[in-house]
mmCIF file of C-alpha atoms and ligand atoms in Angstrom:
data_model
loop_
_atom_site.group_PDB
_atom_site.id
_atom_site.type_symbol
_atom_site.label_atom_id
_atom_site.label_comp_id
_atom_site.label_asym_id
_atom_site.label_seq_id
_atom_site.Cartn_x
_atom_site.Cartn_y
_atom_site.Cartn_z
ATOM 1 C CA UNK A 1 145.076 -186.607 -126.503
ATOM 2 C CA UNK A 2 147.791 -188.051 -128.773
ATOM 3 C CA UNK A 3 147.164 -187.656 -132.502
ATOM 4 C CA UNK A 4 146.853 -191.446 -133.000
ATOM 5 C CA UNK A 5 144.292 -191.676 -130.262
ATOM 6 C CA UNK A 6 142.390 -188.648 -131.647
ATOM 7 C CA UNK A 7 142.462 -190.208 -135.116
ATOM 8 C CA UNK A 8 141.008 -193.424 -133.689
ATOM 9 C CA UNK A 9 138.164 -191.486 -132.023
ATOM 10 C CA UNK A 10 137.494 -189.673 -135.351
ATOM 11 C CA UNK A 11 137.413 -192.983 -137.273
ATOM 12 C CA UNK A 12 135.138 -194.626 -134.759
ATOM 13 C CA UNK A 13 132.679 -191.723 -134.872
ATOM 14 C CA UNK A 14 132.522 -192.053 -138.651
ATOM 15 C CA UNK A 15 132.052 -195.828 -138.403
ATOM 16 C CA UNK A 16 129.196 -195.343 -135.899
ATOM 17 C CA UNK A 17 127.519 -192.636 -138.004
ATOM 18 C CA UNK A 18 128.100 -190.043 -135.286
ATOM 19 C CA UNK A 19 128.616 -186.399 -136.154
ATOM 20 C CA UNK A 20 132.020 -184.740 -136.134
ATOM 21 C CA UNK A 21 131.543 -181.413 -134.324
ATOM 22 C CA UNK A 22 133.579 -178.176 -134.618
ATOM 23 C CA UNK A 23 135.586 -178.735 -131.416
ATOM 24 C CA UNK A 24 136.402 -182.390 -132.207
ATOM 25 C CA UNK A 25 139.811 -183.327 -133.541
ATOM 26 C CA UNK A 26 139.712 -183.868 -137.318
ATOM 27 C CA UNK A 27 142.374 -184.519 -139.973
ATOM 28 C CA UNK A 28 143.533 -181.339 -141.672
ATOM 29 C CA UNK A 29 142.527 -182.752 -145.097
ATOM 30 C CA UNK A 30 138.989 -183.413 -143.858
ATOM 31 C CA UNK A 31 138.717 -179.820 -142.611
ATOM 32 C CA UNK A 32 140.012 -178.395 -145.902
ATOM 33 C CA UNK A 33 137.779 -180.676 -147.962
ATOM 34 C CA UNK A 34 134.728 -179.457 -146.045
ATOM 35 C CA UNK A 35 135.667 -175.783 -146.325
ATOM 36 C CA UNK A 36 136.022 -176.261 -150.106
ATOM 37 C CA UNK A 37 132.699 -178.029 -150.532
ATOM 38 C CA UNK A 38 130.590 -176.025 -148.063
ATOM 39 C CA UNK A 39 131.885 -172.644 -149.277
ATOM 40 C CA UNK A 40 131.323 -173.671 -152.907
ATOM 41 C CA UNK A 41 127.821 -174.691 -151.921
ATOM 42 C CA UNK A 42 127.226 -171.336 -150.167
ATOM 43 C CA UNK A 43 128.511 -169.420 -153.195
ATOM 44 C CA UNK A 44 126.155 -171.438 -155.422
ATOM 45 C CA UNK A 45 123.151 -170.451 -153.345
ATOM 46 C CA UNK A 46 124.025 -166.760 -153.461
ATOM 47 C CA UNK A 47 125.047 -166.636 -157.136
ATOM 48 C CA UNK A 48 121.952 -168.749 -157.849
ATOM 49 C CA UNK A 49 119.811 -165.798 -156.756
ATOM 50 C CA UNK A 50 120.934 -163.825 -159.821
ATOM 51 C CA UNK A 51 119.381 -165.668 -162.802
ATOM 52 C CA UNK A 52 116.032 -165.895 -160.994
ATOM 53 C CA UNK A 53 116.273 -162.381 -159.564
ATOM 54 C CA UNK A 54 116.302 -161.149 -163.181
ATOM 55 C CA UNK A 55 112.666 -162.239 -163.488
ATOM 56 C CA UNK A 56 111.161 -160.789 -160.300
ATOM 57 C CA UNK A 57 110.108 -157.574 -162.029
ATOM 58 C CA UNK A 58 108.821 -159.511 -165.059
ATOM 59 C CA UNK A 59 106.803 -162.245 -163.300
ATOM 60 C CA UNK A 60 103.468 -162.679 -165.144
ATOM 61 C CA UNK A 61 101.190 -162.177 -162.083
ATOM 62 C CA UNK A 62 101.291 -160.809 -158.562
ATOM 63 C CA UNK A 63 101.084 -164.364 -157.180
ATOM 64 C CA UNK A 64 103.991 -165.512 -159.342
ATOM 65 C CA UNK A 65 106.011 -162.494 -158.233
ATOM 66 C CA UNK A 66 105.373 -163.183 -154.523
ATOM 67 C CA UNK A 67 106.336 -166.840 -154.844
ATOM 68 C CA UNK A 68 109.507 -166.031 -156.783
ATOM 69 C CA UNK A 69 110.500 -163.306 -154.320
ATOM 70 C CA UNK A 70 110.114 -165.744 -151.430
ATOM 71 C CA UNK A 71 112.159 -168.372 -153.252
ATOM 72 C CA UNK A 72 115.028 -166.023 -154.090
ATOM 73 C CA UNK A 73 115.037 -164.785 -150.506
ATOM 74 C CA UNK A 74 115.254 -168.393 -149.272
ATOM 75 C CA UNK A 75 118.377 -168.924 -151.395
ATOM 76 C CA UNK A 76 120.039 -165.981 -149.624
ATOM 77 C CA UNK A 77 119.165 -167.632 -146.300
ATOM 78 C CA UNK A 78 120.681 -170.933 -147.474
ATOM 79 C CA UNK A 79 123.901 -169.117 -148.319
ATOM 80 C CA UNK A 80 123.917 -167.651 -144.824
ATOM 81 C CA UNK A 81 123.476 -171.032 -143.048
ATOM 82 C CA UNK A 82 126.237 -172.517 -145.192
ATOM 83 C CA UNK A 83 128.753 -169.668 -144.762
ATOM 84 C CA UNK A 84 128.139 -169.949 -141.015
ATOM 85 C CA UNK A 85 128.666 -173.734 -141.089
ATOM 86 C CA UNK A 86 131.958 -173.209 -142.976
ATOM 87 C CA UNK A 87 133.076 -170.580 -140.445
ATOM 88 C CA UNK A 88 132.943 -173.225 -137.688
ATOM 89 C CA UNK A 89 135.873 -174.876 -139.497
ATOM 90 C CA UNK A 90 138.137 -171.873 -138.946
ATOM 91 C CA UNK A 91 137.725 -169.887 -142.149
ATOM 92 C CA UNK A 92 136.177 -166.422 -142.300
ATOM 93 C CA UNK A 93 133.414 -164.879 -144.401
ATOM 94 C CA UNK A 94 135.954 -162.413 -145.817
ATOM 95 C CA UNK A 95 138.283 -165.211 -146.938
ATOM 96 C CA UNK A 96 135.436 -167.109 -148.589
ATOM 97 C CA UNK A 97 134.048 -164.066 -150.381
ATOM 98 C CA UNK A 98 137.500 -163.066 -151.531
ATOM 99 C CA UNK A 99 137.978 -166.549 -153.014
ATOM 100 C CA UNK A 100 134.666 -166.241 -154.886
ATOM 101 C CA UNK A 101 135.302 -162.745 -156.222
ATOM 102 C CA UNK A 102 138.865 -163.499 -157.341
ATOM 103 C CA UNK A 103 137.787 -166.712 -159.111
ATOM 104 C CA UNK A 104 139.703 -169.040 -156.760
ATOM 105 C CA UNK A 105 136.531 -170.710 -155.505
ATOM 106 C CA UNK A 106 133.954 -172.361 -157.716
ATOM 107 C CA UNK A 107 130.176 -172.148 -157.640
ATOM 108 C CA UNK A 108 127.715 -174.399 -159.432
ATOM 109 C CA UNK A 109 128.207 -174.443 -163.211
ATOM 110 C CA UNK A 110 124.437 -174.221 -163.733
ATOM 111 C CA UNK A 111 124.263 -170.545 -162.811
ATOM 112 C CA UNK A 112 126.398 -169.542 -165.777
ATOM 113 C CA UNK A 113 123.512 -170.140 -168.177
ATOM 114 C CA UNK A 114 121.074 -167.305 -168.989
ATOM 115 C CA UNK A 115 117.347 -167.205 -168.132
ATOM 116 C CA UNK A 116 115.758 -166.161 -171.429
ATOM 117 C CA UNK A 117 112.025 -166.661 -170.804
ATOM 118 C CA UNK A 118 109.556 -167.154 -167.935
ATOM 119 C CA UNK A 119 109.591 -170.893 -168.720
ATOM 120 C CA UNK A 120 113.255 -170.874 -167.652
ATOM 121 C CA UNK A 121 112.110 -169.949 -164.141
ATOM 122 C CA UNK A 122 109.892 -173.047 -164.215
ATOM 123 C CA UNK A 123 112.761 -175.164 -165.544
ATOM 124 C CA UNK A 124 115.140 -173.916 -162.841
ATOM 125 C CA UNK A 125 112.702 -174.808 -160.070
ATOM 126 C CA UNK A 126 111.839 -178.165 -161.599
ATOM 127 C CA UNK A 127 115.253 -179.305 -162.846
ATOM 128 C CA UNK A 128 117.869 -177.264 -160.959
ATOM 129 C CA UNK A 129 116.187 -177.412 -157.568
ATOM 130 C CA UNK A 130 115.216 -181.017 -158.387
ATOM 131 C CA UNK A 131 118.886 -181.901 -158.972
ATOM 132 C CA UNK A 132 119.919 -179.922 -155.899
ATOM 133 C CA UNK A 133 117.461 -181.842 -153.691
ATOM 134 C CA UNK A 134 118.673 -185.165 -155.069
ATOM 135 C CA UNK A 135 122.178 -184.173 -153.967
ATOM 136 C CA UNK A 136 121.172 -182.493 -150.729
ATOM 137 C CA UNK A 137 118.975 -185.254 -149.319
ATOM 138 C CA UNK A 138 122.175 -187.299 -149.088
ATOM 139 C CA UNK A 139 124.003 -184.329 -147.518
ATOM 140 C CA UNK A 140 121.504 -184.270 -144.638
ATOM 141 C CA UNK A 141 123.405 -187.368 -143.445
ATOM 142 C CA UNK A 142 126.853 -185.897 -144.039
ATOM 143 C CA UNK A 143 129.365 -186.528 -141.251
ATOM 144 C CA UNK A 144 130.008 -182.908 -140.224
ATOM 145 C CA UNK A 145 127.316 -181.799 -137.735
ATOM 146 C CA UNK A 146 126.857 -178.122 -138.704
ATOM 147 C CA UNK A 147 126.699 -178.972 -142.444
ATOM 148 C CA UNK A 148 124.166 -181.740 -141.847
ATOM 149 C CA UNK A 149 121.929 -179.532 -139.699
ATOM 150 C CA UNK A 150 122.047 -176.724 -142.289
ATOM 151 C CA UNK A 151 121.085 -179.231 -144.991
ATOM 152 C CA UNK A 152 118.063 -180.546 -143.073
ATOM 153 C CA UNK A 153 116.629 -177.055 -142.966
ATOM 154 C CA UNK A 154 117.578 -176.238 -146.558
ATOM 155 C CA UNK A 155 115.976 -179.427 -147.918
ATOM 156 C CA UNK A 156 112.580 -178.485 -146.479
ATOM 157 C CA UNK A 157 112.660 -175.225 -148.425
ATOM 158 C CA UNK A 158 114.108 -176.774 -151.575
ATOM 159 C CA UNK A 159 111.132 -179.094 -151.938
ATOM 160 C CA UNK A 160 108.844 -176.047 -151.994
ATOM 161 C CA UNK A 161 111.137 -174.548 -154.669
ATOM 162 C CA UNK A 162 110.966 -177.669 -156.795
ATOM 163 C CA UNK A 163 107.172 -177.629 -156.598
ATOM 164 C CA UNK A 164 106.907 -173.976 -157.592
ATOM 165 C CA UNK A 165 108.996 -174.763 -160.691
ATOM 166 C CA UNK A 166 106.938 -177.814 -161.582
ATOM 167 C CA UNK A 167 103.764 -175.777 -161.158
ATOM 168 C CA UNK A 168 105.012 -173.191 -163.667
ATOM 169 C CA UNK A 169 105.958 -175.975 -166.095
ATOM 170 C CA UNK A 170 102.537 -177.613 -165.656
ATOM 171 C CA UNK A 171 100.708 -174.376 -166.425
ATOM 172 C CA UNK A 172 102.807 -173.758 -169.507
ATOM 173 C CA UNK A 173 102.853 -177.330 -170.799
ATOM 174 C CA UNK A 174 99.043 -177.525 -170.536
ATOM 175 C CA UNK A 175 98.553 -173.921 -171.691
ATOM 176 C CA UNK A 176 98.514 -172.479 -175.213
ATOM 177 C CA UNK A 177 100.682 -174.051 -178.001
ATOM 178 C CA UNK A 178 103.065 -171.076 -177.661
ATOM 179 C CA UNK A 179 103.400 -171.679 -173.911
ATOM 180 C CA UNK A 180 104.026 -175.383 -174.475
ATOM 181 C CA UNK A 181 106.751 -174.508 -177.015
ATOM 182 C CA UNK A 182 108.393 -172.229 -174.456
ATOM 183 C CA UNK A 183 108.311 -175.016 -171.859
ATOM 184 C CA UNK A 184 109.876 -177.467 -174.338
ATOM 185 C CA UNK A 185 112.531 -174.934 -175.322
ATOM 186 C CA UNK A 186 113.431 -174.392 -171.644
ATOM 187 C CA UNK A 187 113.696 -178.160 -171.079
ATOM 188 C CA UNK A 188 115.923 -178.448 -174.167
ATOM 189 C CA UNK A 189 118.330 -175.805 -172.857
ATOM 190 C CA UNK A 190 118.402 -176.796 -169.146
ATOM 191 C CA UNK A 191 118.494 -180.599 -169.385
ATOM 192 C CA UNK A 192 122.208 -181.184 -169.965
ATOM 193 C CA UNK A 193 123.430 -178.332 -167.705
ATOM 194 C CA UNK A 194 121.254 -179.900 -164.949
ATOM 195 C CA UNK A 195 122.981 -183.265 -165.440
ATOM 196 C CA UNK A 196 126.321 -181.450 -165.029
ATOM 197 C CA UNK A 197 125.296 -180.239 -161.556
ATOM 198 C CA UNK A 198 126.189 -183.648 -160.089
ATOM 199 C CA UNK A 199 129.827 -183.166 -161.074
ATOM 200 C CA UNK A 200 132.083 -185.101 -163.460
ATOM 201 C CA UNK A 201 131.707 -188.875 -164.015
ATOM 202 C CA UNK A 202 132.933 -190.968 -161.058
ATOM 203 C CA UNK A 203 136.013 -192.037 -163.023
ATOM 204 C CA UNK A 204 137.062 -188.373 -163.324
ATOM 205 C CA UNK A 205 136.037 -187.095 -159.890
ATOM 206 C CA UNK A 206 139.222 -186.532 -157.843
ATOM 207 C CA UNK A 207 137.381 -185.652 -154.613
ATOM 208 C CA UNK A 208 134.814 -188.466 -154.487
ATOM 209 C CA UNK A 209 136.955 -191.226 -152.986
ATOM 210 C CA UNK A 210 137.879 -189.252 -149.882
ATOM 211 C CA UNK A 211 134.422 -187.704 -149.625
ATOM 212 C CA UNK A 212 132.848 -191.167 -149.507
ATOM 213 C CA UNK A 213 135.508 -192.501 -147.100
ATOM 214 C CA UNK A 214 134.850 -189.602 -144.718
ATOM 215 C CA UNK A 215 131.077 -189.868 -145.225
ATOM 216 C CA UNK A 216 130.884 -186.292 -146.447
ATOM 217 C CA UNK A 217 129.179 -187.619 -149.580
ATOM 218 C CA UNK A 218 127.077 -190.745 -149.134
ATOM 219 C CA UNK A 219 126.591 -191.466 -152.830
ATOM 220 C CA UNK A 220 128.650 -190.861 -155.945
ATOM 221 C CA UNK A 221 128.075 -188.283 -158.680
ATOM 222 C CA UNK A 222 126.918 -190.950 -161.181
ATOM 223 C CA UNK A 223 124.562 -192.671 -158.728
ATOM 224 C CA UNK A 224 122.791 -189.399 -157.993
ATOM 225 C CA UNK A 225 122.688 -188.377 -161.664
ATOM 226 C CA UNK A 226 121.061 -191.706 -162.571
ATOM 227 C CA UNK A 227 118.409 -191.282 -159.879
ATOM 228 C CA UNK A 228 117.690 -187.751 -161.130
ATOM 229 C CA UNK A 229 117.225 -188.989 -164.717
ATOM 230 C CA UNK A 230 114.902 -191.807 -163.595
ATOM 231 C CA UNK A 231 112.712 -189.423 -161.614
ATOM 232 C CA UNK A 232 112.666 -186.539 -164.076
ATOM 233 C CA UNK A 233 111.834 -188.504 -167.231
ATOM 234 C CA UNK A 234 108.562 -189.624 -165.631
ATOM 235 C CA UNK A 235 107.704 -186.014 -164.767
ATOM 236 C CA UNK A 236 108.514 -184.834 -168.317
ATOM 237 C CA UNK A 237 106.282 -187.570 -169.725
ATOM 238 C CA UNK A 238 103.394 -186.391 -167.540
ATOM 239 C CA UNK A 239 103.913 -182.856 -168.874
ATOM 240 C CA UNK A 240 103.884 -184.120 -172.472
ATOM 241 C CA UNK A 241 107.415 -182.764 -172.981
ATOM 242 C CA UNK A 242 110.310 -184.575 -174.644
ATOM 243 C CA UNK A 243 113.666 -184.957 -172.908
ATOM 244 C CA UNK A 244 116.196 -183.875 -175.582
ATOM 245 C CA UNK A 245 118.031 -187.198 -175.710
ATOM 246 C CA UNK A 246 117.415 -189.668 -178.546
ATOM 247 C CA UNK A 247 119.351 -192.369 -176.699
ATOM 248 C CA UNK A 248 117.086 -192.229 -173.654
ATOM 249 C CA UNK A 249 115.789 -195.775 -173.116
ATOM 250 C CA UNK A 250 114.537 -197.793 -170.154
ATOM 251 C CA UNK A 251 117.046 -200.481 -169.247
ATOM 252 C CA UNK A 252 115.361 -203.188 -167.102
ATOM 253 C CA UNK A 253 118.733 -204.709 -166.218
ATOM 254 C CA UNK A 254 119.864 -201.643 -164.332
ATOM 255 C CA UNK A 255 116.328 -200.657 -163.370
ATOM 256 C CA UNK A 256 116.959 -197.197 -164.787
ATOM 257 C CA UNK A 257 117.232 -195.217 -168.005
ATOM 258 C CA UNK A 258 120.209 -195.309 -170.341
ATOM 259 C CA UNK A 259 120.949 -191.691 -171.214
ATOM 260 C CA UNK A 260 123.499 -189.562 -173.087
ATOM 261 C CA UNK A 261 126.251 -187.809 -171.200
ATOM 262 C CA UNK A 262 126.370 -184.029 -171.244
ATOM 263 C CA UNK A 263 129.234 -182.415 -173.143
ATOM 264 C CA UNK A 264 131.980 -182.705 -170.507
ATOM 265 C CA UNK A 265 134.232 -180.286 -172.436
ATOM 266 C CA UNK A 266 131.542 -177.640 -172.120
ATOM 267 C CA UNK A 267 131.365 -178.389 -168.370
ATOM 268 C CA UNK A 268 135.155 -177.985 -167.992
ATOM 269 C CA UNK A 269 135.030 -174.704 -169.874
ATOM 270 C CA UNK A 270 132.216 -173.335 -167.719
ATOM 271 C CA UNK A 271 133.930 -174.199 -164.419
ATOM 272 C CA UNK A 272 137.141 -172.609 -165.711
ATOM 273 C CA UNK A 273 135.185 -169.324 -165.987
ATOM 274 C CA UNK A 274 134.367 -169.363 -169.722
ATOM 275 C CA UNK A 275 130.597 -169.967 -169.595
ATOM 276 C CA UNK A 276 128.048 -167.570 -171.109
ATOM 277 C CA UNK A 277 127.379 -165.682 -167.861
ATOM 278 C CA UNK A 278 130.467 -166.236 -165.641
ATOM 279 C CA UNK A 279 131.728 -162.689 -165.980
ATOM 280 C CA UNK A 280 128.273 -161.135 -165.518
ATOM 281 C CA UNK A 281 127.647 -163.199 -162.350
ATOM 282 C CA UNK A 282 130.946 -162.270 -160.682
ATOM 283 C CA UNK A 283 130.548 -158.609 -161.656
ATOM 284 C CA UNK A 284 127.081 -158.591 -160.081
ATOM 285 C CA UNK A 285 128.424 -160.163 -156.866
ATOM 286 C CA UNK A 286 131.330 -157.684 -156.795
ATOM 287 C CA UNK A 287 128.916 -154.777 -157.186
ATOM 288 C CA UNK A 288 126.682 -156.085 -154.369
ATOM 289 C CA UNK A 289 129.774 -156.540 -152.180
ATOM 290 C CA UNK A 290 130.966 -152.978 -152.853
ATOM 291 C CA UNK A 291 127.495 -151.541 -152.259
ATOM 292 C CA UNK A 292 127.317 -153.397 -148.946
ATOM 293 C CA UNK A 293 130.600 -151.945 -147.606
ATOM 294 C CA UNK A 294 128.813 -149.343 -145.471
ATOM 295 C CA UNK A 295 126.593 -152.019 -143.890
ATOM 296 C CA UNK A 296 129.646 -154.075 -142.866
ATOM 297 C CA UNK A 297 131.378 -150.962 -141.526
ATOM 298 C CA UNK A 298 128.281 -149.972 -139.519
ATOM 299 C CA UNK A 299 127.873 -153.518 -138.114
ATOM 300 C CA UNK A 300 131.560 -153.601 -137.079
ATOM 301 C CA UNK A 301 131.337 -150.182 -135.433
ATOM 302 C CA UNK A 302 128.205 -151.272 -133.554
ATOM 303 C CA UNK A 303 129.770 -154.515 -132.309
ATOM 304 C CA UNK A 304 132.948 -152.690 -131.210
ATOM 305 C CA UNK A 305 130.844 -150.255 -129.233
ATOM 306 C CA UNK A 306 128.919 -153.123 -127.618
ATOM 307 C CA UNK A 307 132.216 -154.798 -126.650
ATOM 308 C CA UNK A 308 133.576 -151.574 -125.139
ATOM 309 C CA UNK A 309 130.386 -151.112 -123.140
ATOM 310 C CA UNK A 310 130.414 -154.679 -121.804
ATOM 311 C CA UNK A 311 134.141 -154.376 -120.878
ATOM 312 C CA UNK A 312 133.441 -151.121 -119.054
ATOM 313 C CA UNK A 313 130.477 -152.607 -117.122
HETATM 314 N N1 BYC B 1 129.818 -176.831 -160.865
HETATM 315 O O1 BYC B 1 135.745 -184.300 -157.604
HETATM 316 P P1 BYC B 1 134.444 -183.663 -157.907
HETATM 317 C C1 BYC B 1 120.953 -174.530 -155.391
HETATM 318 C C2 BYC B 1 134.134 -179.144 -159.396
HETATM 319 S S1 BYC B 1 122.620 -174.368 -155.414
HETATM 320 C C3 BYC B 1 131.002 -176.275 -160.532
HETATM 321 O O2 BYC B 1 133.344 -184.565 -158.318
HETATM 322 P P2 BYC B 1 133.082 -183.013 -155.427
HETATM 323 C C4 BYC B 1 120.133 -173.451 -155.943
HETATM 324 C C5 BYC B 1 134.460 -179.573 -157.968
HETATM 325 O O3 BYC B 1 134.240 -178.500 -157.060
HETATM 326 C C6 BYC B 1 123.209 -175.878 -154.791
HETATM 327 N N2 BYC B 1 132.066 -177.013 -160.128
HETATM 328 O O4 BYC B 1 134.015 -182.729 -156.671
HETATM 329 C C7 BYC B 1 120.425 -172.133 -155.695
HETATM 330 C C8 BYC B 1 135.911 -179.940 -158.131
HETATM 331 O O5 BYC B 1 136.717 -178.771 -158.188
HETATM 332 P P3 BYC B 1 137.650 -178.298 -156.938
HETATM 333 C C9 BYC B 1 124.422 -176.369 -155.476
HETATM 334 C C10 BYC B 1 131.883 -178.347 -160.033
HETATM 335 O O6 BYC B 1 133.156 -181.843 -154.518
HETATM 336 C C11 BYC B 1 119.688 -171.130 -156.294
HETATM 337 C C12 BYC B 1 135.971 -180.548 -159.520
HETATM 338 O O7 BYC B 1 134.871 -180.021 -160.234
HETATM 339 N N3 BYC B 1 124.767 -177.607 -154.803
HETATM 340 O O8 BYC B 1 120.465 -175.478 -154.899
HETATM 341 O O9 BYC B 1 133.327 -184.383 -154.851
HETATM 342 C C13 BYC B 1 118.621 -171.433 -157.147
HETATM 343 C C14 BYC B 1 135.914 -182.057 -159.501
HETATM 344 O O10 BYC B 1 134.624 -182.545 -159.044
HETATM 345 C C15 BYC B 1 130.665 -178.961 -160.339
HETATM 346 C C16 BYC B 1 125.966 -177.827 -154.235
HETATM 347 O O11 BYC B 1 126.870 -177.019 -154.296
HETATM 348 C C17 BYC B 1 129.603 -178.157 -160.766
HETATM 349 N N4 BYC B 1 128.398 -178.663 -161.112
HETATM 350 O O12 BYC B 1 131.604 -183.101 -156.065
HETATM 351 C C18 BYC B 1 118.305 -172.756 -157.372
HETATM 352 C C19 BYC B 1 126.079 -179.144 -153.502
HETATM 353 N N5 BYC B 1 130.804 -180.306 -160.152
HETATM 354 O O13 BYC B 1 136.698 -177.848 -155.855
HETATM 355 C C20 BYC B 1 119.030 -173.771 -156.763
HETATM 356 C C21 BYC B 1 127.329 -179.294 -152.695
HETATM 357 C C22 BYC B 1 132.063 -180.505 -159.754
HETATM 358 O O14 BYC B 1 138.424 -179.533 -156.524
HETATM 359 N N6 BYC B 1 128.437 -179.771 -153.472
HETATM 360 N N7 BYC B 1 132.726 -179.336 -159.702
HETATM 361 O O15 BYC B 1 138.471 -177.186 -157.496
HETATM 362 C C23 BYC B 1 128.604 -181.055 -153.817
HETATM 363 O O16 BYC B 1 127.805 -181.923 -153.501
HETATM 364 C C24 BYC B 1 129.857 -181.442 -154.558
HETATM 365 O O17 BYC B 1 130.814 -180.435 -154.326
HETATM 366 C C25 BYC B 1 129.661 -181.636 -156.099
HETATM 367 C C26 BYC B 1 131.022 -182.002 -156.716
HETATM 368 C C27 BYC B 1 128.662 -182.769 -156.353
HETATM 369 C C28 BYC B 1 129.160 -180.359 -156.758
#
């Protein structure tokens, strides 16, 4: 097929809301854009296991420990689906991991903040998974087939994660005065970093225009952030907690809340690698990668042996 003809088929699939599949022709920019976004998403899932993993041994009950273990394990699975989806675009796991460990690839800014108390585990589930779902529901309808199918599965698990977080917050907010203070303190520290998860404002988002044109993203960063604020304020009110924003006000004209922007300079600093925990997170991933070298070597040796046996047969 000539490139012009292939381009026309690509455009018509997008216009008809059909998936682009790995063997279909696609513009090189589209392929690169997806590798960037999907690998960043995969890295976020895997690095996201670290702040919560810190609390597995300190969970306040056996039930809480089991639920948290299951959640952290799910995040590892999400990373796996997403790395595999990215591999269908012609990159390799080694290339992606190298980009993460050398700081060339980003992962979500949110995971560079520390988890100081058990209430932070509640806040992560409620706010961070809540923000992630808001973003990921749209990604279930993304134009690239393998990414969309991974997202459908991930979203089912993320809603369980959001509920486990909200359950922790409910127990603490309706618990003793000290527990309620801890819940409020966690909300104070996680609110603005959660708003940053949706990315910079639309006017400063270099990737959004193409992402929307190619139907990789279906909604803009600001649209999703606004929906998150509208939903979360109601939940905070139910908990009797105060969102740390004095400018927060219902605006009937836009049918949503007016709210204060996060500190975008802080955001830029964190994604440049200068957040509180950036170094600790990458060191932990590097250590896990080094410790896993023998597993990769054993798996390679096993698959080589299988290949030799099937060639000989
Ligand atoms: N953090 O043009 P923009 C989870 C970068 S984890 C870091 O708006 P785009 C969970 C952006 O990459 C799920 N970097 O970009 C796990 C770009 O830089 P590059 C996390 C950010 O791609 C464990 C530049 O800023 N979710 O659920 O159109 C426990 C300009 O931005 C961030 C995903 O990863 C950020 N917050 O939109 C609990 C979702 N924001 O790459 C929970 C998938 C922006 O040009 N990703 N940047 O060097 C996306 O939907 C989009 O990539 C974003 C950004 C909305 C994040």
